[in-house]
Every structure is written in C-alpha cells, then in structure tokens.
Tab-separated table of C-alpha atoms in Angstrom:
chain	number	residue	atom	x	y	z
U	1	MET	CA	-0.732	12.770	15.926
U	2	ARG	CA	0.304	16.164	16.330
U	3	ILE	CA	-0.822	18.333	13.382
U	4	VAL	CA	-0.236	20.696	11.813
U	5	ILE	CA	-3.039	22.986	9.715
U	6	ALA	CA	-2.506	25.701	7.479
U	7	ASP	CA	-5.957	27.274	5.203
U	8	ASP	CA	-6.937	31.044	4.388
U	9	SER	CA	-10.149	29.569	5.186
U	10	VAL	CA	-10.698	29.649	9.195
U	11	LEU	CA	-13.672	27.668	8.413
U	12	LEU	CA	-12.263	24.756	6.515
U	13	ARG	CA	-9.014	25.291	9.298
U	14	GLU	CA	-11.621	24.529	12.267
U	15	GLY	CA	-13.267	22.361	10.625
U	16	LEU	CA	-10.791	20.516	10.424
U	17	SER	CA	-9.774	20.856	13.836
U	18	LEU	CA	-12.674	19.375	15.024
U	19	LEU	CA	-12.966	16.672	12.706
U	20	LEU	CA	-9.334	15.879	13.563
U	21	ALA	CA	-10.006	16.346	17.624
U	22	GLU	CA	-12.338	13.911	17.000
U	23	ALA	CA	-10.570	11.623	15.801
U	24	GLY	CA	-7.951	11.436	18.272
U	25	HIS	CA	-5.307	13.457	16.747
U	26	GLU	CA	-3.957	17.223	18.684
U	27	VAL	CA	-3.499	20.496	15.776
U	28	VAL	CA	-0.454	22.670	17.622
U	29	ALA	CA	-1.016	24.835	15.735
U	30	GLN	CA	-2.768	26.894	12.408
U	31	ALA	CA	-1.441	28.428	9.948
U	32	GLY	CA	-3.326	31.799	7.170
U	33	ASP	CA	-0.819	32.052	4.661
U	34	GLY	CA	2.585	30.060	3.301
U	35	PRO	CA	5.261	32.574	5.775
U	36	GLY	CA	2.745	30.943	8.859
U	37	PHE	CA	2.973	27.672	7.986
U	38	VAL	CA	6.826	27.047	7.342
U	39	SER	CA	7.791	28.554	10.585
U	40	ALA	CA	4.481	26.520	12.221
U	41	MET	CA	6.410	23.993	10.929
U	42	THR	CA	9.783	23.961	11.626
U	43	ASP	CA	8.767	25.793	15.789
U	44	HIS	CA	6.307	22.632	16.517
U	45	ARG	CA	7.927	19.705	14.651
U	46	PRO	CA	4.218	17.704	14.346
U	47	ASP	CA	3.981	14.522	13.423
U	48	VAL	CA	2.285	16.030	9.863
U	49	GLY	CA	1.547	19.492	8.041
U	50	VAL	CA	-1.612	20.044	6.284
U	51	VAL	CA	-1.758	22.646	3.904
U	52	ASP	CA	-3.657	24.423	1.138
U	53	VAL	CA	-1.898	25.378	-2.120
U	54	ARG	CA	-3.459	28.702	-3.407
U	55	MET	CA	-2.494	31.373	0.220
U	56	PRO	CA	-1.522	34.347	1.156
U	57	PRO	CA	0.754	36.889	-0.237
U	58	SER	CA	0.449	34.816	-3.951
U	59	HIS	CA	-3.050	33.066	-3.900
U	60	THR	CA	-1.247	31.447	-6.639
U	61	ASP	CA	1.398	28.250	-5.543
U	62	GLU	CA	1.899	29.791	-2.258
U	63	GLY	CA	1.006	26.782	0.088
U	64	LEU	CA	3.137	24.209	-2.555
U	65	ARG	CA	6.257	26.720	-2.018
U	66	SER	CA	6.265	26.315	0.974
U	67	ALA	CA	5.671	22.986	1.532
U	68	VAL	CA	8.824	23.104	-0.850
U	69	ALA	CA	10.772	25.547	2.049
U	70	VAL	CA	9.633	23.268	5.054
U	71	ARG	CA	11.073	20.317	3.166
U	72	ALA	CA	14.416	21.758	2.487
U	73	GLN	CA	15.108	23.101	6.520
U	74	TRP	CA	13.412	20.073	7.218
U	75	PRO	CA	13.680	16.262	4.983
U	76	GLY	CA	11.983	14.075	6.819
U	77	ALA	CA	8.706	16.618	7.328
U	78	ARG	CA	5.495	14.538	6.902
U	79	ILE	CA	3.600	16.649	4.921
U	80	MET	CA	-0.147	16.414	3.250
U	81	VAL	CA	-1.044	18.493	0.253
U	82	LEU	CA	-5.206	19.407	0.038
U	83	SER	CA	-6.734	21.325	-2.351
U	84	GLN	CA	-9.553	22.679	-4.784
U	85	TYR	CA	-6.117	22.633	-7.616
U	86	VAL	CA	-3.962	20.822	-9.396
U	87	GLU	CA	-0.521	22.778	-9.230
U	88	VAL	CA	1.948	20.289	-10.853
U	89	SER	CA	5.558	22.661	-11.157
U	90	TYR	CA	5.995	22.463	-7.043
U	91	ALA	CA	5.152	19.582	-6.611
U	92	ASP	CA	7.230	17.588	-8.944
U	93	ASP	CA	9.966	19.512	-5.966
U	94	LEU	CA	8.147	18.078	-3.038
U	95	LEU	CA	9.264	14.390	-4.383
U	96	ALA	CA	12.249	14.912	-6.010
U	97	GLY	CA	14.120	13.616	-2.387
U	98	GLY	CA	12.060	11.025	-2.917
U	99	GLU	CA	12.015	9.766	0.438
U	100	GLY	CA	8.031	9.352	0.876
U	101	GLY	CA	6.007	10.765	4.365
U	102	VAL	CA	3.786	12.963	1.761
U	103	GLY	CA	0.478	13.205	-0.281
U	104	TYR	CA	-1.686	15.409	-2.160
U	105	LEU	CA	-5.516	15.091	-2.688
U	106	LEU	CA	-8.207	17.216	-3.815
U	107	LYS	CA	-10.733	18.892	-0.643
U	108	ASP	CA	-13.062	16.236	-2.197
U	109	ARG	CA	-11.195	13.337	-0.823
U	110	VAL	CA	-11.642	15.001	3.262
U	111	SER	CA	-15.734	14.404	2.622
U	112	ASN	CA	-15.022	10.735	3.261
U	113	VAL	CA	-12.708	11.446	7.007
U	114	ASP	CA	-11.839	6.669	6.338
U	115	ASP	CA	-10.328	8.017	4.020
U	116	PHE	CA	-8.762	11.018	4.950
U	117	LEU	CA	-7.344	8.904	8.034
U	118	GLY	CA	-5.730	6.579	6.490
U	119	ALA	CA	-3.908	8.688	3.889
U	120	LEU	CA	-2.529	10.768	7.091
U	121	ASP	CA	-1.597	7.279	8.830
U	122	GLN	CA	-0.005	6.688	5.858
U	123	ILE	CA	2.213	9.795	4.919
U	124	VAL	CA	2.815	9.591	8.805
U	125	SER	CA	4.642	6.263	8.096
U	126	GLY	CA	6.506	6.833	5.560
U	127	GLY	CA	4.407	7.090	2.298
U	128	THR	CA	3.571	8.183	-1.228
U	129	VAL	CA	0.050	9.212	-1.245
U	130	LEU	CA	-1.400	11.207	-4.708
U	131	ASP	CA	-5.118	12.058	-6.119
U	132	PRO	CA	-6.143	9.571	-8.820
U	133	GLN	CA	-6.636	13.462	-10.441
U	134	VAL	CA	-3.220	14.761	-9.139
U	135	VAL	CA	-2.029	11.835	-10.960
U	136	GLN	CA	-4.169	11.743	-14.712
U	137	GLN	CA	-2.319	15.959	-14.054
U	138	TRP	CA	0.959	14.140	-13.968
U	139	MET	CA	0.889	11.113	-17.160
U	140	GLY	CA	-1.533	13.725	-18.783
U	141	ARG	CA	1.843	16.273	-19.505
U	142	ARG	CA	3.154	13.596	-21.626
U	143	ALA	CA	1.346	10.534	-22.926
U	144	ASP	CA	3.643	8.973	-24.813
U	145	PRO	CA	5.433	6.871	-22.002
U	146	VAL	CA	2.109	5.506	-21.384
U	147	ALA	CA	0.631	4.795	-25.287
U	148	ALA	CA	3.036	1.413	-24.544
U	149	LEU	CA	0.953	0.290	-21.614
U	150	THR	CA	-2.198	-1.974	-21.305
U	151	PRO	CA	-5.384	-0.112	-20.477
U	152	ARG	CA	-5.471	-2.238	-17.555
U	153	GLU	CA	-2.060	-1.391	-16.702
U	154	ARG	CA	-2.587	1.981	-17.123
U	155	ASP	CA	-5.527	1.306	-13.979
U	156	VAL	CA	-2.594	-0.678	-12.635
U	157	LEU	CA	0.276	2.166	-12.151
U	158	ALA	CA	-2.331	4.748	-11.411
U	159	LEU	CA	-3.414	2.978	-9.133
U	160	MET	CA	0.210	2.146	-7.388
U	161	ALA	CA	0.829	5.614	-7.818
U	162	GLU	CA	-1.307	5.974	-5.153
U	163	GLY	CA	0.533	4.120	-2.297
U	164	ARG	CA	-1.581	1.041	-2.751
U	165	SER	CA	-0.257	-2.352	-1.687
U	166	ASN	CA	0.271	-5.229	-4.861
U	167	HIS	CA	-2.972	-6.631	-2.154
U	168	ALA	CA	-5.080	-3.476	-2.083
U	169	ILE	CA	-5.006	-3.020	-6.331
U	170	ALA	CA	-6.544	-6.811	-6.290
U	171	GLY	CA	-9.398	-6.246	-4.558
U	172	ALA	CA	-10.334	-2.892	-6.148
U	173	LEU	CA	-9.047	-4.753	-9.544
U	174	HIS	CA	-10.727	-7.729	-8.628
U	175	VAL	CA	-7.983	-9.646	-9.822
U	176	THR	CA	-5.507	-12.114	-8.052
U	177	GLU	CA	-2.257	-10.653	-6.751
U	178	GLY	CA	-0.381	-12.898	-9.030
U	179	ALA	CA	-2.257	-10.667	-11.592
U	180	VAL	CA	-1.138	-7.605	-10.296
U	181	GLU	CA	2.934	-8.763	-9.811
U	182	LYS	CA	2.325	-9.076	-13.980
U	183	HIS	CA	1.111	-6.266	-14.491
U	184	THR	CA	3.691	-4.312	-12.529
U	185	GLN	CA	6.315	-6.382	-13.819
U	186	ARG	CA	5.325	-5.406	-17.495
U	187	ILE	CA	4.360	-2.094	-16.683
U	188	PHE	CA	8.345	-1.047	-15.398
U	189	ALA	CA	10.192	-3.350	-18.706
U	190	LYS	CA	7.866	-1.304	-20.806
U	191	LEU	CA	9.477	1.800	-18.339
U	192	GLY	CA	12.446	1.378	-17.992
U	193	LEU	CA	12.247	1.205	-13.979
U	194	HIS	CA	13.596	-1.711	-12.135
U	195	ALA	CA	11.129	-3.191	-9.582
U	196	ASP	CA	11.716	-3.294	-6.284
U	197	GLU	CA	9.529	-5.424	-3.062
U	198	SER	CA	9.208	-2.282	-1.729
U	199	ASP	CA	5.566	-0.983	-2.167
U	200	HIS	CA	6.886	2.764	-0.950
U	201	ARG	CA	10.126	2.695	-3.204
U	202	ARG	CA	8.178	0.897	-6.397
U	203	VAL	CA	5.240	3.675	-5.592
U	204	ARG	CA	8.793	6.636	-5.794
U	205	ALA	CA	10.282	5.530	-8.688
U	206	VAL	CA	6.422	5.920	-10.653
U	207	LEU	CA	7.087	8.957	-9.352
U	208	GLY	CA	10.455	9.530	-10.644
U	209	TRP	CA	9.768	8.792	-14.215
U	210	LEU	CA	6.529	11.183	-13.975
U	211	ARG	CA	8.272	13.751	-12.333
U	212	SER	CA	10.870	13.145	-15.865
U	213	THR	CA	8.089	13.545	-18.364
U	214	SER	CA	7.016	16.910	-16.954
U	215	ARG	CA	10.234	18.026	-16.935
U	216	GLY	CA	10.230	16.962	-20.560
U	217	ASP	CA	7.985	18.934	-21.899
C-alpha cells in the first residue's frame, strides 16, 4: 500500500513509518498539520491516509476536519483516523456519505500490529472499521433506541459496527453463525433497519442509525 501519515508528533510519524515499511508498505508523504494532510492526500492519491485528530493549527479536531475536506475533494479516499481521543462531531460528517473506506481507531490499537495492519487492509478494501470505544461513545449519546435490545444483541451490534462478519462475530461470542444471524435480524427489526446480505452495507446502516441518534440530541 501507498500511505500518507499525518500527526504533529515526529516520533510517532517516524515510528509508524518504520512499522509500515517493515510490513512491506510505502509511506509516500508525511504531514504535521491538517492543511498538510489535505495537500499530501490530494497530491499523492495514496491507497490510504492515516491522520491524528488533534493537530495544528487548532489542536482540537483539525485532523477530522481535514479528513472531511479530503473526502469532499476526493470521495473515494480511504482514511484511517488514529487518535488518543474520541471526537464524534466531524466523525459523523466523515461517515455521512456511506461509501465505506474509513476507520477510527485509538492509538492503543497500534500496540497490536496485526490488528492495525488488518484494519488498514479492510479500509483500503472499502470497509468501515471503528474502535469499540468509538462505538460506545456513539451509542452513549442517546441510549433509548438501544434500550430495546437484549445484552447479547448489543454485543452483536457493537461487533457488527466494527465491521466484523457473522463468522467473526460468532467466533468472538462463542455462538453459532445461525445464532448471530437471528440476533442480527432482530436488531434490524427493533431499530427499524433493513437487513442486507453485504457486511459493509450492514455496517453503513448501523452507522446511519448512530449518526441520526447523535444528531437528535
């Protein structure tokens, strides 16, 4: 993969570049602020961009706003937000198009190299990958729609929102794929969503519901 990295920490950028190079990928550009990330993404057109949330000049949600700006200019851009913080406001806008190819992971996830590289592969393939803490923040914005779900259905929904297949969910919860399918159908029914055979479209449907509830506050 050809990758652009944006983070205001030089040490983190260089460390991540080494990690990716050892895995056989090429870091084509680095940036230390939001505008630099936008320029690098549009100039190099990489397979994926990795961007921090809090960067100069605002040190608030600059990275997310820059990711949204990149997608506005290049709707097919693949972007992973990698941060120590969960910020849901511009994340809604980043996911609004529903095209997939985006992810939001907390930096602690980089400590598991295989998970991180697997998440990058999934994003480049058009998938959507969310850290469990990001999912919890979205759900916590408004709990009423989730209240109708059983604890097991909530577990399935959280794993589904991470982009996992029925097979992967079954393995994580130690149940059969048939049981996961039944839970999934009940989740869609309770949330007023239409089930779909495509894992990515299912994830986008869940994210659409999460966006609508967060904006309703």
